PDB file of C-alpha atoms in Angstrom:
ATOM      1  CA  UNK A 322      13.146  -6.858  11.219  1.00 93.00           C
ATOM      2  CA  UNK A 323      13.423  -3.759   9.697  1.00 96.00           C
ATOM      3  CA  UNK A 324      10.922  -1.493   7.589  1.00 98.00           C
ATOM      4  CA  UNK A 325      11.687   1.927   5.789  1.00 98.00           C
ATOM      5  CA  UNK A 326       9.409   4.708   4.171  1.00 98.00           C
ATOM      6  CA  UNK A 327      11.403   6.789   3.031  1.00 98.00           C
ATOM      7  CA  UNK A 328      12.196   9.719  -0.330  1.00 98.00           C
ATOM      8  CA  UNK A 329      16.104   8.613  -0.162  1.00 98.00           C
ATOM      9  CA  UNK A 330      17.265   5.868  -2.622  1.00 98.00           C
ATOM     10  CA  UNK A 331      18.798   2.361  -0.909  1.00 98.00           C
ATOM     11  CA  UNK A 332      22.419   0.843  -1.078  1.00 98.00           C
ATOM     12  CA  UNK A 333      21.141  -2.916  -2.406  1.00 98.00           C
ATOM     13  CA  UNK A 334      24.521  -4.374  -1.417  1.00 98.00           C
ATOM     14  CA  UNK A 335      24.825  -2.653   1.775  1.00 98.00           C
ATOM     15  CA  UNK A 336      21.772  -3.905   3.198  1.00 98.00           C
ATOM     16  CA  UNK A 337      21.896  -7.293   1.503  1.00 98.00           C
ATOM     17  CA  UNK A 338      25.011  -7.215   3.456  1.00 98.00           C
ATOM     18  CA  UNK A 339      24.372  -5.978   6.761  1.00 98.00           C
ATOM     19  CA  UNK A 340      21.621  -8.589   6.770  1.00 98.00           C
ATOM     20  CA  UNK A 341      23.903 -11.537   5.841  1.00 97.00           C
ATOM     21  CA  UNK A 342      26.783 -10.704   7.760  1.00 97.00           C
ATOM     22  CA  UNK A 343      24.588 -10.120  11.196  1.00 96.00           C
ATOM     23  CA  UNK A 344      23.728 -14.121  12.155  1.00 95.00           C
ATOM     24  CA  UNK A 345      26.043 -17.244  11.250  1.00 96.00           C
ATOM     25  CA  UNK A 346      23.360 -19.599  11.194  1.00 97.00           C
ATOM     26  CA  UNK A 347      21.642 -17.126   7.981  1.00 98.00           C
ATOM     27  CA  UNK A 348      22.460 -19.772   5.154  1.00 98.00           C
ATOM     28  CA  UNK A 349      20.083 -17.393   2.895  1.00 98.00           C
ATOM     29  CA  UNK A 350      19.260 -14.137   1.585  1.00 98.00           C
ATOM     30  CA  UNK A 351      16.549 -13.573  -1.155  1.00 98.00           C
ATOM     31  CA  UNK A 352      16.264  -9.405  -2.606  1.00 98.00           C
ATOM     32  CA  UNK A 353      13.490  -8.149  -4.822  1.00 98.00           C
ATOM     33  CA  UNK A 354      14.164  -4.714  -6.175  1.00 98.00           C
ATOM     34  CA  UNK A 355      11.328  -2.880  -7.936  1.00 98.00           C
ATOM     35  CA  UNK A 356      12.206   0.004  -9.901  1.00 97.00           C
ATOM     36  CA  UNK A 357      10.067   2.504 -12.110  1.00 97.00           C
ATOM     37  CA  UNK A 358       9.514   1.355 -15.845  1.00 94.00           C
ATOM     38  CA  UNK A 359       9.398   4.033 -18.460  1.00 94.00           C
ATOM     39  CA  UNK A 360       6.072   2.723 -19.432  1.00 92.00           C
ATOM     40  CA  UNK A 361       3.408   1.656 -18.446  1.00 90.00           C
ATOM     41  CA  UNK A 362      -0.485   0.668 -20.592  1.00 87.00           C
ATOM     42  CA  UNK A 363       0.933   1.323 -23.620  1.00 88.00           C
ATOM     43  CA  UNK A 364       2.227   4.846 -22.693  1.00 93.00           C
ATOM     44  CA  UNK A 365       5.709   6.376 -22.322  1.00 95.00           C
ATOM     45  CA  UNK A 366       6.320   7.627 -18.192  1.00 93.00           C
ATOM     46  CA  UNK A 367       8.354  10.219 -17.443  1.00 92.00           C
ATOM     47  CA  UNK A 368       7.806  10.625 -13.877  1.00 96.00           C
ATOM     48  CA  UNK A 369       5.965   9.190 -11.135  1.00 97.00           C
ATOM     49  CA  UNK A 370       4.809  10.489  -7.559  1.00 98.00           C
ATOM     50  CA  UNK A 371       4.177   7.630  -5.044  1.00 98.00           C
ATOM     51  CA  UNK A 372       1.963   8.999  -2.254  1.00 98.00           C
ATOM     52  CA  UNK A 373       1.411   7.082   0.758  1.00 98.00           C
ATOM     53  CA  UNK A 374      -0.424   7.060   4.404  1.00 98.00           C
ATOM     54  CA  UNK A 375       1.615   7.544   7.111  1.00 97.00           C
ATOM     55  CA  UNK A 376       1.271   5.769  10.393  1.00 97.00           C
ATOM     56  CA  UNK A 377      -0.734   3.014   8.484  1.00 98.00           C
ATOM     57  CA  UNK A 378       1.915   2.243   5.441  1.00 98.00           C
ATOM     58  CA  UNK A 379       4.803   1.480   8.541  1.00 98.00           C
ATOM     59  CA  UNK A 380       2.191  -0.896  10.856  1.00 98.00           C
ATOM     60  CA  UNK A 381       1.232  -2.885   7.400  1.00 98.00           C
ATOM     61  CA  UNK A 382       4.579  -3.355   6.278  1.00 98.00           C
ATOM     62  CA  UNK A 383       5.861  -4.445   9.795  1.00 98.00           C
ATOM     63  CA  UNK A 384       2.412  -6.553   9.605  1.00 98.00           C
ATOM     64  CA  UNK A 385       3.448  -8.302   6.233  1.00 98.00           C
ATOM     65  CA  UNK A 386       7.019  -9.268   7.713  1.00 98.00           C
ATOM     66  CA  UNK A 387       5.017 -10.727  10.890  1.00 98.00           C
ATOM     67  CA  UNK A 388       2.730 -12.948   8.634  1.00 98.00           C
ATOM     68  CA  UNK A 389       5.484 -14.288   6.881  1.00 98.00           C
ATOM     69  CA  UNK A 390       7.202 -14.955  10.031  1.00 98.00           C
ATOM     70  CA  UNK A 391       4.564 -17.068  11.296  1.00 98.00           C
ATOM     71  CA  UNK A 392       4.375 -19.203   8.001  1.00 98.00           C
ATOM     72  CA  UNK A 393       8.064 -19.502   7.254  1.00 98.00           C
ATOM     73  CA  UNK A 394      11.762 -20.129   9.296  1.00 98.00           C
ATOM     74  CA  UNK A 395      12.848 -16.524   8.487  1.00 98.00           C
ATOM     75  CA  UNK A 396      15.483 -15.269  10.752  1.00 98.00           C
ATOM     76  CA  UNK A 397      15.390 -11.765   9.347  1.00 98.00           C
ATOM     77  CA  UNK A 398      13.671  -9.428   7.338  1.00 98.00           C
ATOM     78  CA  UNK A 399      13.347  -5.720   5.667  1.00 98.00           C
ATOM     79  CA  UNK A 400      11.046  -3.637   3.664  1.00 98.00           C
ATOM     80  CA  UNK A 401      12.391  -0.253   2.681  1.00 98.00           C
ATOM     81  CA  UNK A 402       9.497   2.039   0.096  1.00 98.00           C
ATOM     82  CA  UNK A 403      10.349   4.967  -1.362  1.00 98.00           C
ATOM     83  CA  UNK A 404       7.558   7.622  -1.604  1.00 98.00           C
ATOM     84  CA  UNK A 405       7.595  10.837  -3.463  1.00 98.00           C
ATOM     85  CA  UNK A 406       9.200  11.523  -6.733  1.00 98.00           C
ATOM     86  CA  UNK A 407      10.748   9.073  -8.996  1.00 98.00           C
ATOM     87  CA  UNK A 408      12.027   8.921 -12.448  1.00 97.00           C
ATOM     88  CA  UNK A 409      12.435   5.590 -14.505  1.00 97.00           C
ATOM     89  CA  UNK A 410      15.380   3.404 -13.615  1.00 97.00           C
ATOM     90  CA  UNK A 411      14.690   4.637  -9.935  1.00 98.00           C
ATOM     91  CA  UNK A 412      14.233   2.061  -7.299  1.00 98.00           C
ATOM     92  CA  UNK A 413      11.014   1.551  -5.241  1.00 98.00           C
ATOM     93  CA  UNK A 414      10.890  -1.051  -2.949  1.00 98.00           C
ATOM     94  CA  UNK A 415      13.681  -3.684  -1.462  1.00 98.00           C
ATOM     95  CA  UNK A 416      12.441  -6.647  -0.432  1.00 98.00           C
ATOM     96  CA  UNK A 417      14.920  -8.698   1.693  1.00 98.00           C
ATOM     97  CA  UNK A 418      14.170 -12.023   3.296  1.00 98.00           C
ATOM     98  CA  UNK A 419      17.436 -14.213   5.171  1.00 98.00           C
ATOM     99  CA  UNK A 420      16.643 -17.957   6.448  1.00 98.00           C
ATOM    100  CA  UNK A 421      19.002 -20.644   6.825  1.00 98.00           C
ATOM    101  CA  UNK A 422      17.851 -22.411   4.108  1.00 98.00           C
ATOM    102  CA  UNK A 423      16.865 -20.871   0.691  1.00 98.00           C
ATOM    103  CA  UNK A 424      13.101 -22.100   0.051  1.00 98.00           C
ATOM    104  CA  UNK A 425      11.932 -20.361   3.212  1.00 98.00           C
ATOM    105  CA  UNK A 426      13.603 -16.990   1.900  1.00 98.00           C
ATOM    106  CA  UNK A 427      12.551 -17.124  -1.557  1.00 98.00           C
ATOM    107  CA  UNK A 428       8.632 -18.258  -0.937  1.00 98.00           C
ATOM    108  CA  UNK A 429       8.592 -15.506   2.143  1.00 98.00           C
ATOM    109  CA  UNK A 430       9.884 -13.002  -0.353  1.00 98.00           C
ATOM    110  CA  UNK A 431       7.596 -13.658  -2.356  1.00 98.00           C
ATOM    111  CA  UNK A 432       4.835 -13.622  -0.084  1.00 98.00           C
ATOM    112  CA  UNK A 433       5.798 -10.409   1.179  1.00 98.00           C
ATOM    113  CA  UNK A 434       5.666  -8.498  -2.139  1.00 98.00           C
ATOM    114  CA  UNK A 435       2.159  -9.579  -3.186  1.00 98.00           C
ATOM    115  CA  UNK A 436       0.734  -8.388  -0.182  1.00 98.00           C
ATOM    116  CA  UNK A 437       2.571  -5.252   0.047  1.00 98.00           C
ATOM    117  CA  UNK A 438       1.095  -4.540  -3.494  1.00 97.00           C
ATOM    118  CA  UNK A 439      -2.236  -5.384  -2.572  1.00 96.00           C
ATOM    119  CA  UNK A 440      -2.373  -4.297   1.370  1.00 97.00           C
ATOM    120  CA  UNK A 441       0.219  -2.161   1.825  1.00 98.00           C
ATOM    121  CA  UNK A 442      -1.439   1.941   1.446  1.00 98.00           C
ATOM    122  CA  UNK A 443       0.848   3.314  -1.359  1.00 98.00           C
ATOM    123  CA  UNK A 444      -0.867   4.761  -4.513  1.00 98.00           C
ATOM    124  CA  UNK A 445       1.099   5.555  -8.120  1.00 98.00           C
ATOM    125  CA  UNK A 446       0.763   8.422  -9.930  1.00 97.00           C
ATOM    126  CA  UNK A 447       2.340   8.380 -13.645  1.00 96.00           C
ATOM    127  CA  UNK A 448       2.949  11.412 -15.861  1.00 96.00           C
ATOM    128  CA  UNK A 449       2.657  10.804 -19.513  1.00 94.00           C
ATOM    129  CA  UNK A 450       2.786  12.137 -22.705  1.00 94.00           C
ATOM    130  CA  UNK A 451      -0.836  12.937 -22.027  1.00 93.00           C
ATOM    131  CA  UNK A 452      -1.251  14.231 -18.683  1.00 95.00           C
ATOM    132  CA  UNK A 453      -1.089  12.812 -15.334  1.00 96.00           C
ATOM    133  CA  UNK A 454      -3.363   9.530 -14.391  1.00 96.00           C
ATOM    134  CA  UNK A 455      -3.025   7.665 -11.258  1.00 96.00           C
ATOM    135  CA  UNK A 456      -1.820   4.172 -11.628  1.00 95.00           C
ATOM    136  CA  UNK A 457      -5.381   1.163 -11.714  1.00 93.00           C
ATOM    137  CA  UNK A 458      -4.624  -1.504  -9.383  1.00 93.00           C
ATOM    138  CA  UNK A 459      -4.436  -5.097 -11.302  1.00 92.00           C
ATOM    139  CA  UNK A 460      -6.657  -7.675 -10.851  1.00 91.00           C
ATOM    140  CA  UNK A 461      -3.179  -9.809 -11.424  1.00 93.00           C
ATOM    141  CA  UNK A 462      -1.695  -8.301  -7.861  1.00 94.00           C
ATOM    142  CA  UNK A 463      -5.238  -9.690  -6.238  1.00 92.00           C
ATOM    143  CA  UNK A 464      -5.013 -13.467  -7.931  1.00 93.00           C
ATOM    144  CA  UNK A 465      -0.957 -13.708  -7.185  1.00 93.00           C
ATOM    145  CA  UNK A 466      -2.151 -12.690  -3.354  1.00 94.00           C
ATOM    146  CA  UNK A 467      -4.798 -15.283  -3.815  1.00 93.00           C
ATOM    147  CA  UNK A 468      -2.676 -18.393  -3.811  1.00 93.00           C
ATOM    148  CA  UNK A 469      -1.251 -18.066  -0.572  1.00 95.00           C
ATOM    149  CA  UNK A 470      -5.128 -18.376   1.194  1.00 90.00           C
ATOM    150  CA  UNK A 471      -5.734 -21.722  -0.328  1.00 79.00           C
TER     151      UNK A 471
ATOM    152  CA  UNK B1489     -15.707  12.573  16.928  1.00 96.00           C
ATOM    153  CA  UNK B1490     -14.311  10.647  14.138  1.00 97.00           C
ATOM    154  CA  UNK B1491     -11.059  11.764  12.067  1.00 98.00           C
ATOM    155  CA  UNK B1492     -11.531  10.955   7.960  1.00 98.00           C
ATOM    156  CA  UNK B1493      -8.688  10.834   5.730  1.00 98.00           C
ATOM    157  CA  UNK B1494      -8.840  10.664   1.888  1.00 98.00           C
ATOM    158  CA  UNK B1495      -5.928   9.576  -0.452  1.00 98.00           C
ATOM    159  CA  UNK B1496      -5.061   9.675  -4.009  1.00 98.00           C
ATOM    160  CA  UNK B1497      -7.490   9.971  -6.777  1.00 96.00           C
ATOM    161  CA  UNK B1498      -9.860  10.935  -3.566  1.00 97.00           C
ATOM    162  CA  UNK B1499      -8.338  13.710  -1.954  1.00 97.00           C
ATOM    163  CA  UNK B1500      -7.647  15.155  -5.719  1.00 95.00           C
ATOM    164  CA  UNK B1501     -11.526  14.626  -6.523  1.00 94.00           C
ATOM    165  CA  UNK B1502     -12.814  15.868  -3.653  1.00 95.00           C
ATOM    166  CA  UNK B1503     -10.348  18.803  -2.760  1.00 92.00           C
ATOM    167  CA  UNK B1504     -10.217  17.133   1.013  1.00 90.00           C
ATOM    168  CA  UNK B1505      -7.758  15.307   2.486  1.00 95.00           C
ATOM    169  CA  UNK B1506      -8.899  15.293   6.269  1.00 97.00           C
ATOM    170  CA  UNK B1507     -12.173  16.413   8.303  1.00 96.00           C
ATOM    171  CA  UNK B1508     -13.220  15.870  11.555  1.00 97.00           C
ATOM    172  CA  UNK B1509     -16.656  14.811  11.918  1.00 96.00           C
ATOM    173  CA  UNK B1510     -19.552  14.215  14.759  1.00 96.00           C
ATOM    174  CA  UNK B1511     -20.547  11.022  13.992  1.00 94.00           C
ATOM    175  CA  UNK B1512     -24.090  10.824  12.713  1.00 93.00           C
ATOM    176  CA  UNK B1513     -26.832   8.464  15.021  1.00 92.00           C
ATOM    177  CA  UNK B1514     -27.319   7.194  11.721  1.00 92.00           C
ATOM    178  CA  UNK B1515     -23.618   5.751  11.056  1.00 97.00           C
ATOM    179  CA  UNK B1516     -22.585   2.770  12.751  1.00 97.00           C
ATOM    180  CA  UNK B1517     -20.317   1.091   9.608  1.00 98.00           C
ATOM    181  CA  UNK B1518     -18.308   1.652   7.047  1.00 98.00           C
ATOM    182  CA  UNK B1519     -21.135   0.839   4.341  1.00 97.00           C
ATOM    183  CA  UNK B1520     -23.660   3.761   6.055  1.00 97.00           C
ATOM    184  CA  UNK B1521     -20.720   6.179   6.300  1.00 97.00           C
ATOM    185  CA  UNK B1522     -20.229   5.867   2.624  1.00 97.00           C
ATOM    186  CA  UNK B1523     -24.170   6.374   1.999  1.00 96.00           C
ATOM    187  CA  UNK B1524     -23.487   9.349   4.364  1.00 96.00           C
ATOM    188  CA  UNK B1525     -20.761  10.921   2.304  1.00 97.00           C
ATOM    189  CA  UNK B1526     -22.416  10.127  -1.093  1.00 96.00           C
ATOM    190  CA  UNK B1527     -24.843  12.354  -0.030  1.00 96.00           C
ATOM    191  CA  UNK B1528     -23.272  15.508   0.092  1.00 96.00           C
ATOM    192  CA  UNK B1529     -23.277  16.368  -3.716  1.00 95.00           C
ATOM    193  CA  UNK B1530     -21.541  14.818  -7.249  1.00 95.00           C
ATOM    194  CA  UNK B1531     -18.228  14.376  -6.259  1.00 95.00           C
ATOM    195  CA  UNK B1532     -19.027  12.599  -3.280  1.00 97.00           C
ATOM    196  CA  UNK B1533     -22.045  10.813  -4.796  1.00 96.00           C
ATOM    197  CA  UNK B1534     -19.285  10.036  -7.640  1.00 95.00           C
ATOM    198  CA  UNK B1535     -17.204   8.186  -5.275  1.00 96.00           C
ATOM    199  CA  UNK B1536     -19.285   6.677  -2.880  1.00 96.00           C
ATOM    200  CA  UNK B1537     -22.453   5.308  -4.430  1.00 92.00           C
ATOM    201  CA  UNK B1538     -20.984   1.901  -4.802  1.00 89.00           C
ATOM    202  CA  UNK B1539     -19.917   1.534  -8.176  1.00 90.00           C
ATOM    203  CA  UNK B1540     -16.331   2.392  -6.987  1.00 91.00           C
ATOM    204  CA  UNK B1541     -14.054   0.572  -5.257  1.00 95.00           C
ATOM    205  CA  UNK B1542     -13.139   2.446  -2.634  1.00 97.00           C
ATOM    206  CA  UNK B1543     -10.873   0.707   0.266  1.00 97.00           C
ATOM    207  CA  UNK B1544     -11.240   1.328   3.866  1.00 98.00           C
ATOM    208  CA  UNK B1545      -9.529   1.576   7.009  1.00 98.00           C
ATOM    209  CA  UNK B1546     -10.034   2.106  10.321  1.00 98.00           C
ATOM    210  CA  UNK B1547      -7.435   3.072  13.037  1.00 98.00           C
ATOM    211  CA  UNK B1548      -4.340   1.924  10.161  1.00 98.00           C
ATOM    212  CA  UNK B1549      -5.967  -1.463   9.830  1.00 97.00           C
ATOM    213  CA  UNK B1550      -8.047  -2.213   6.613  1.00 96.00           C
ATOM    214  CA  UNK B1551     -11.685  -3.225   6.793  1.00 97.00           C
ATOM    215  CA  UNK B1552     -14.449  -4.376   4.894  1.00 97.00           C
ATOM    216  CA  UNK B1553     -17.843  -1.874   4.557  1.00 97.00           C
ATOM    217  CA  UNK B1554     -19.431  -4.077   7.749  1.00 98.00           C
ATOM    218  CA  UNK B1555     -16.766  -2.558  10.040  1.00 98.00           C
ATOM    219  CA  UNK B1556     -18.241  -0.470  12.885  1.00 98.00           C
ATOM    220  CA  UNK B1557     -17.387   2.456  13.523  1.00 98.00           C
ATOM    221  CA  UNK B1558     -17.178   4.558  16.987  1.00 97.00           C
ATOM    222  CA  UNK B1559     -16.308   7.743  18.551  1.00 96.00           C
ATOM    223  CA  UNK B1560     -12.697   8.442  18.414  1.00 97.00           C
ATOM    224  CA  UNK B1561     -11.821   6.543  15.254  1.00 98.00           C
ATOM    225  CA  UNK B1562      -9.423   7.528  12.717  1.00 98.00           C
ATOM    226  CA  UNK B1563     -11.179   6.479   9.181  1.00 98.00           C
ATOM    227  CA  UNK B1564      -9.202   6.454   5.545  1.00 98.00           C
ATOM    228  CA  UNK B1565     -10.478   6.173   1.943  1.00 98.00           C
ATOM    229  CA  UNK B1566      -8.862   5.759  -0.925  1.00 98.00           C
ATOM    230  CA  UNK B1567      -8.832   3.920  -4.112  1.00 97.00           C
ATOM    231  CA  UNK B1568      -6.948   0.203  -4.438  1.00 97.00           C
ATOM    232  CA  UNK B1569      -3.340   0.236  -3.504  1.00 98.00           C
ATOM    233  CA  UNK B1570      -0.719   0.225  -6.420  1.00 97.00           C
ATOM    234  CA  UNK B1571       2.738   0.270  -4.469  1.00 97.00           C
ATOM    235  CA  UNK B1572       5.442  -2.045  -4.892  1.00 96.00           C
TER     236      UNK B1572
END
């Protein structure tokens, strides 16, 4: 289980395959890359600054993984966030989840990436044409958490 | 002694991003720190009179405003996450 904060972009197919070529019995690996739109509310973005809180982002990311762990056969996971500045097209976050079989990977993905955009202390700040506004959380992120406490 | 940390749209409001504090006799939770801070002029009272949401933690975990607090603790504000 591995989790990454870092400014530095990601290799997608490097880690996809160091993680699927480190256990025979992984049947599975599910990736979710975000990456920065170039809008965002209507508005044209031309740059965003991700700011974060270290010492708490790492334990609530390694926290995430462990949840999922306990509710899903997942044999190995990784979160890697990038923080700082980032221009559209740029990646943000890799999700990776390997199981042996696939539903455990792709619901334990998806687990993991609505809490880490509800739980997980990162905060977006976009510039547009305008000005500079920080990025409102979405009531959307909260209900897509939701389903997973019924 | 309590460490406070503010993040985001809160450190750039309030021109802070850390403080270390003697813990009022007062302050025993979340909730009455936030009544403590909102005292301290328009910003604050901007911030932390409730009609915010304004997230919590204490020592990296994330609470709700009936957490206690104690000497020693590291506590964070800041607005609603938006990683990802």
């Amino acid at each position: 289980m591995v989790v990454r904060v870092q400014t530095e972009d990601f290799d997608v197919g490097a880690e996809v395959n160091a993680m699927r070529l480190s256990e025979s019995n992984i049947g599975a690996v599910v990736s979710f890359v975000g990456q920065v739109r170039d809008f965002n509310d209507g508005d044209h973005v031309g740059l965003m600054t991700l700011e974060h809180y270290p010492g708490m982002t790492e334990k609530s990311l390694a926290g995430i993984i462990e949840q999922a762990q306990a509710r899903w056969s997942v044999l190995d996971a990784l979160i890697i966030h990038r923080v700082g500045e980032l221009k559209p097209l740029d990646q943000i976050v890799l999700v990776l989840v390997a199981s042996a079989h696939r539903k455990d990977a792709f619901s334990a993905c998806e687990f993991m990436m609505d809490y880490l955009k509800t739980e997980a202390p990162f905060w977006k700040k976009e510039q547009t044409p305008t000005g500079e506004r920080w990025v409102e959380a979405k009531d959307s992120d909260n209900q897509s958490k939701s389903r997973w406490q019924q | 002694m309590i460490t406070v940390l503010y993040f985001a749209r809160l450190k750039e409001s309030l021109n802070y991003s850390t403080e270390e504090m003697e813990l009022p006799e007062s302050v025993q939770t979340i909730a009455q720190l936030k009544t403590h801070l909102a005292k301290r002029g328009e910003a604050w009272a901007n911030l932390f009179n409730g009609k915010q949401t304004i997230r919590a933690a204490i020592n990296h975990a994330l609470v709700e405003n009936d957490a206690a607090i104690k000497n020693g603790d590291e506590v964070a504000f800041f607005p609603p996450v938006t990683g990802g």
